[in-house]
Amino acid sequence: QSALTQPPSASGSPGQSVTISCTGTSSDVGGYNYVSWYQQHPGKAPKLMIYEVTKRPSGVPDRFSGSKSGYSASLTVSGLQAEDEADYYCSSYAGDYTLVFGGGTKLTVL
Amino acid sequence: QVHLQESGPGLVKASETLSLICTVSGYSISSGYYWGWMRQPPGKGLEWIGNLYHTGVTYCNPSLKSRVTISVDTSKNQFSLKLSSVTAADTAVYYCARVTAAYTAQFDYWGQGTLVSVSS
């Protein structure tokens, strides 16, 4: 069971859109529609932003959206705001009732 | 509102057993959902440790399975984590969280986390 692959960093200016990728295998991301995304500000607990690839929990702005193609999932943040600057982690079901996280992406709002 | 709080020693000696408790309020563990443990070494990413159902069924990360015990005390609305034979690599912030099912990766409520350091 290997960690999902995310780019270490991503950036964008206020108002722009940025997309963060999460690449796995046929045993995790590619095999199931159970991919979640979490936002984590420094010193805080992660917060669920997307689940089941595309669904947003109540209270999460619709600027956040998720998608999946093949073995890769993506999180897109549109209309970037200063408060979106944080670390983002993807997570996926990996079969046999196990879960795996990505290595995390640090999003910087320029 | 569902609230989770981790508690336990902040310092554990190498080769000993790390023990943490997660106390849940605002929701009865016996009512359903799964409950999980994650950890995050300083400056690094999240790692899933394992999930638990109130019946006692558990699922663990294969890389940690031999050292992990997750259990539940429904009378106290708590669940716990024990990690044996710890080394410096087990130094991390440990989080407990609620997960909607064993296969969803959907952790909707998290504790604030507790830092556990392993000393040599």
Short mmCIF file of C-alpha atoms in Angstrom, two decimals:
data_model
loop_
_atom_site.label_atom_id
_atom_site.label_comp_id
_atom_site.label_asym_id
_atom_site.label_seq_id
_atom_site.Cartn_x
_atom_site.Cartn_y
_atom_site.Cartn_z
CA GLN A 1 0.00 0.00 0.00
CA SER A 2 1.81 3.15 -1.22
CA ALA A 3 0.83 6.74 -0.59
CA LEU A 4 -1.04 8.49 -3.38
CA THR A 5 1.08 10.92 -5.39
CA GLN A 6 0.42 14.65 -5.10
CA PRO A 7 2.55 17.59 -6.27
CA PRO A 8 4.39 19.12 -3.30
CA SER A 9 3.20 22.60 -4.14
CA ALA A 10 0.72 24.61 -6.17
CA SER A 11 0.02 28.31 -6.40
CA GLY A 12 -2.26 30.89 -7.91
CA SER A 13 -3.24 34.53 -7.62
CA PRO A 14 -6.47 35.70 -5.97
CA GLY A 15 -9.42 35.08 -8.26
CA GLN A 16 -7.63 32.48 -10.34
CA SER A 17 -8.27 28.74 -10.42
CA VAL A 18 -5.82 26.06 -9.39
CA THR A 19 -6.02 22.29 -9.77
CA ILE A 20 -4.26 19.76 -7.55
CA SER A 21 -3.80 16.21 -8.78
CA CYS A 22 -3.80 12.93 -6.86
CA THR A 23 -2.47 9.89 -8.68
CA GLY A 24 -2.91 6.33 -7.57
CA THR A 25 -3.39 2.91 -9.12
CA SER A 26 -6.14 0.54 -10.15
CA SER A 27 -6.16 -0.70 -6.55
CA ASP A 28 -7.21 2.61 -5.07
CA VAL A 29 -8.16 5.79 -6.96
CA GLY A 30 -8.77 3.97 -10.23
CA GLY A 31 -10.79 1.20 -8.70
CA TYR A 32 -13.31 3.03 -6.54
CA ASN A 33 -15.27 6.26 -6.43
CA TYR A 34 -14.30 6.86 -2.83
CA VAL A 35 -11.84 9.72 -3.04
CA SER A 36 -11.90 12.50 -0.47
CA TRP A 37 -10.03 15.78 -0.17
CA TYR A 38 -9.00 17.52 3.04
CA GLN A 39 -7.84 21.06 3.77
CA GLN A 40 -5.42 21.60 6.65
CA HIS A 41 -4.32 24.96 7.97
CA PRO A 42 -1.13 25.11 10.09
CA GLY A 43 -1.63 23.66 13.54
CA LYS A 44 -5.21 22.63 12.79
CA ALA A 45 -7.00 19.35 12.16
CA PRO A 46 -7.85 18.43 8.57
CA LYS A 47 -11.25 19.49 7.25
CA LEU A 48 -13.28 17.44 4.78
CA MET A 49 -13.78 19.40 1.54
CA ILE A 50 -14.81 16.75 -1.01
CA TYR A 51 -16.01 13.15 -0.67
CA GLU A 52 -16.97 10.43 -3.12
CA VAL A 53 -14.89 12.21 -5.78
CA THR A 54 -17.29 15.10 -6.45
CA LYS A 55 -19.55 15.71 -3.45
CA ARG A 56 -19.23 18.71 -1.12
CA PRO A 57 -20.21 18.57 2.56
CA SER A 58 -22.61 21.20 3.77
CA GLY A 59 -20.85 24.48 4.34
CA VAL A 60 -18.01 23.96 1.88
CA PRO A 61 -18.03 26.71 -0.78
CA ASP A 62 -18.89 25.66 -4.30
CA ARG A 63 -15.54 27.12 -5.35
CA PHE A 64 -14.19 23.71 -4.41
CA SER A 65 -14.86 20.89 -6.85
CA GLY A 66 -13.55 17.38 -7.45
CA SER A 67 -13.21 15.06 -10.40
CA LYS A 68 -11.57 11.81 -11.42
CA SER A 69 -10.21 10.30 -14.60
CA GLY A 70 -8.60 6.90 -14.67
CA TYR A 71 -6.09 6.55 -11.87
CA SER A 72 -6.03 10.28 -11.05
CA ALA A 73 -8.33 12.49 -9.04
CA SER A 74 -8.26 16.28 -8.97
CA LEU A 75 -9.32 19.09 -6.68
CA THR A 76 -10.03 22.43 -8.31
CA VAL A 77 -10.26 25.64 -6.32
CA SER A 78 -11.86 28.44 -8.32
CA GLY A 79 -11.84 32.12 -7.44
CA LEU A 80 -8.87 31.68 -5.13
CA GLN A 81 -9.05 33.53 -1.83
CA ALA A 82 -6.39 34.22 0.74
CA GLU A 83 -7.99 31.81 3.20
CA ASP A 84 -7.60 28.96 0.73
CA GLU A 85 -3.86 28.93 1.43
CA ALA A 86 -3.35 25.61 3.21
CA ASP A 87 -2.17 22.04 2.76
CA TYR A 88 -4.47 19.73 0.83
CA TYR A 89 -4.57 15.95 1.10
CA CYS A 90 -6.38 13.39 -0.97
CA SER A 91 -7.49 10.04 0.40
CA SER A 92 -8.88 6.94 -1.24
CA TYR A 93 -10.33 3.58 -0.40
CA ALA A 94 -7.69 0.97 -1.29
CA GLY A 95 -9.61 -2.28 -1.00
CA ASP A 96 -9.85 -4.81 1.86
CA TYR A 97 -11.27 -2.03 4.05
CA THR A 98 -8.00 -0.08 3.98
CA LEU A 99 -7.47 3.59 3.23
CA VAL A 100 -4.53 5.56 1.87
CA PHE A 101 -3.64 9.27 1.90
CA GLY A 102 -1.65 11.35 -0.53
CA GLY A 103 1.58 13.08 0.47
CA GLY A 104 -0.08 16.49 0.54
CA THR A 105 0.11 19.68 -1.55
CA LYS A 106 0.91 23.10 -0.16
CA LEU A 107 -1.30 25.66 -1.88
CA THR A 108 0.06 29.20 -1.90
CA VAL A 109 -2.09 32.19 -2.80
CA LEU A 110 0.27 34.70 -4.37
CA GLN B 1 -22.55 18.90 17.22
CA VAL B 2 -20.15 15.97 17.19
CA HIS B 3 -16.96 16.58 19.13
CA LEU B 4 -13.91 14.34 19.48
CA GLN B 5 -11.03 14.80 21.92
CA GLU B 6 -7.80 12.83 22.05
CA SER B 7 -6.05 12.28 25.37
CA GLY B 8 -2.98 10.45 26.58
CA PRO B 9 0.70 10.83 27.44
CA GLY B 10 2.64 13.29 25.32
CA LEU B 11 5.90 11.42 25.82
CA VAL B 12 6.54 7.70 25.44
CA LYS B 13 9.83 5.85 25.78
CA ALA B 14 11.18 3.88 22.86
CA SER B 15 10.17 0.18 22.84
CA GLU B 16 7.15 0.90 25.05
CA THR B 17 3.46 1.11 24.13
CA LEU B 18 1.73 4.32 23.08
CA SER B 19 -1.83 4.55 24.43
CA LEU B 20 -4.41 7.14 23.42
CA ILE B 21 -8.11 7.57 24.07
CA CYS B 22 -10.64 9.42 21.94
CA THR B 23 -13.69 10.70 23.81
CA VAL B 24 -16.75 11.40 21.66
CA SER B 25 -19.50 13.81 22.63
CA GLY B 26 -22.64 14.86 20.79
CA TYR B 27 -23.09 11.44 19.21
CA SER B 28 -23.29 7.89 20.56
CA ILE B 29 -20.63 5.58 19.14
CA SER B 30 -23.18 2.77 19.38
CA SER B 31 -25.52 4.57 16.97
CA GLY B 32 -23.37 3.76 13.98
CA TYR B 33 -20.57 5.12 11.80
CA TYR B 34 -17.00 3.98 11.99
CA TRP B 35 -14.29 5.67 14.04
CA GLY B 36 -10.70 6.10 12.96
CA TRP B 37 -7.17 7.00 13.94
CA MET B 38 -4.69 8.91 11.79
CA ARG B 39 -1.26 10.34 12.49
CA GLN B 40 0.97 13.05 11.06
CA PRO B 41 4.71 13.20 11.78
CA PRO B 42 6.01 16.76 12.23
CA GLY B 43 6.19 18.49 8.85
CA LYS B 44 4.92 15.43 6.99
CA GLY B 45 1.70 14.04 5.56
CA LEU B 46 -1.23 12.13 7.00
CA GLU B 47 -1.16 8.37 7.55
CA TRP B 48 -4.22 6.23 8.16
CA ILE B 49 -3.79 3.90 11.16
CA GLY B 50 -7.11 2.09 11.38
CA ASN B 51 -10.90 2.14 11.71
CA LEU B 52 -13.27 0.67 14.27
CA TYR B 53 -16.98 -0.13 14.41
CA HIS B 54 -18.86 -0.10 17.71
CA THR B 55 -19.19 -3.90 17.57
CA GLY B 56 -15.43 -4.12 17.88
CA VAL B 57 -14.68 -4.86 14.24
CA THR B 58 -11.42 -3.21 13.25
CA TYR B 59 -9.47 -2.60 10.06
CA CYS B 60 -5.82 -1.52 10.18
CA ASN B 61 -3.09 -0.22 7.94
CA PRO B 62 -1.13 -3.31 6.85
CA SER B 63 2.16 -1.56 7.59
CA LEU B 64 1.19 -1.05 11.24
CA LYS B 65 -1.14 -3.98 11.81
CA SER B 66 1.28 -6.08 13.85
CA ARG B 67 1.71 -3.28 16.40
CA VAL B 68 -1.77 -1.71 16.51
CA THR B 69 -4.73 -2.46 18.75
CA ILE B 70 -7.91 -0.41 18.41
CA SER B 71 -10.77 -0.99 20.83
CA VAL B 72 -14.02 0.61 21.97
CA ASP B 73 -15.72 1.30 25.30
CA THR B 74 -19.31 2.14 24.41
CA SER B 75 -20.23 2.72 28.07
CA LYS B 76 -17.84 5.68 28.14
CA ASN B 77 -18.41 6.64 24.49
CA GLN B 78 -14.68 6.27 23.90
CA PHE B 79 -12.38 4.36 21.61
CA SER B 80 -8.68 3.81 22.02
CA LEU B 81 -5.42 3.21 20.20
CA LYS B 82 -2.45 1.19 21.39
CA LEU B 83 0.76 1.11 19.36
CA SER B 84 3.44 -1.21 20.68
CA SER B 85 7.23 -1.22 20.36
CA VAL B 86 7.40 2.46 19.43
CA THR B 87 10.43 4.12 17.90
CA ALA B 88 11.30 7.71 17.03
CA ALA B 89 9.48 7.18 13.72
CA ASP B 90 6.22 6.99 15.65
CA THR B 91 6.57 10.59 16.85
CA ALA B 92 3.55 12.36 15.40
CA VAL B 93 0.34 14.25 15.99
CA TYR B 94 -2.34 11.60 16.43
CA TYR B 95 -5.90 12.36 15.34
CA CYS B 96 -9.15 10.53 15.95
CA ALA B 97 -12.10 11.07 13.61
CA ARG B 98 -15.52 9.83 12.61
CA VAL B 99 -15.79 8.09 9.23
CA THR B 100 -19.05 7.38 7.48
CA ALA B 101 -18.18 3.77 6.58
CA ALA B 102 -15.19 1.43 6.44
CA TYR B 103 -14.64 2.06 2.75
CA THR B 104 -15.47 5.74 2.16
CA ALA B 105 -12.34 7.64 3.29
CA GLN B 106 -14.91 10.25 4.40
CA PHE B 107 -13.75 11.54 7.79
CA ASP B 108 -16.31 14.22 8.64
CA TYR B 109 -15.46 15.10 12.25
CA TRP B 110 -11.93 15.27 13.65
CA GLY B 111 -10.36 15.77 17.05
CA GLN B 112 -7.86 18.57 17.47
CA GLY B 113 -4.96 16.10 17.56
CA THR B 114 -2.41 15.30 20.22
CA LEU B 115 1.36 15.28 19.82
CA VAL B 116 3.11 12.16 21.02
CA SER B 117 6.89 12.19 21.13
CA VAL B 118 8.99 9.06 21.47
CA SER B 119 12.16 9.44 23.52
CA SER B 120 15.18 7.19 23.28
#
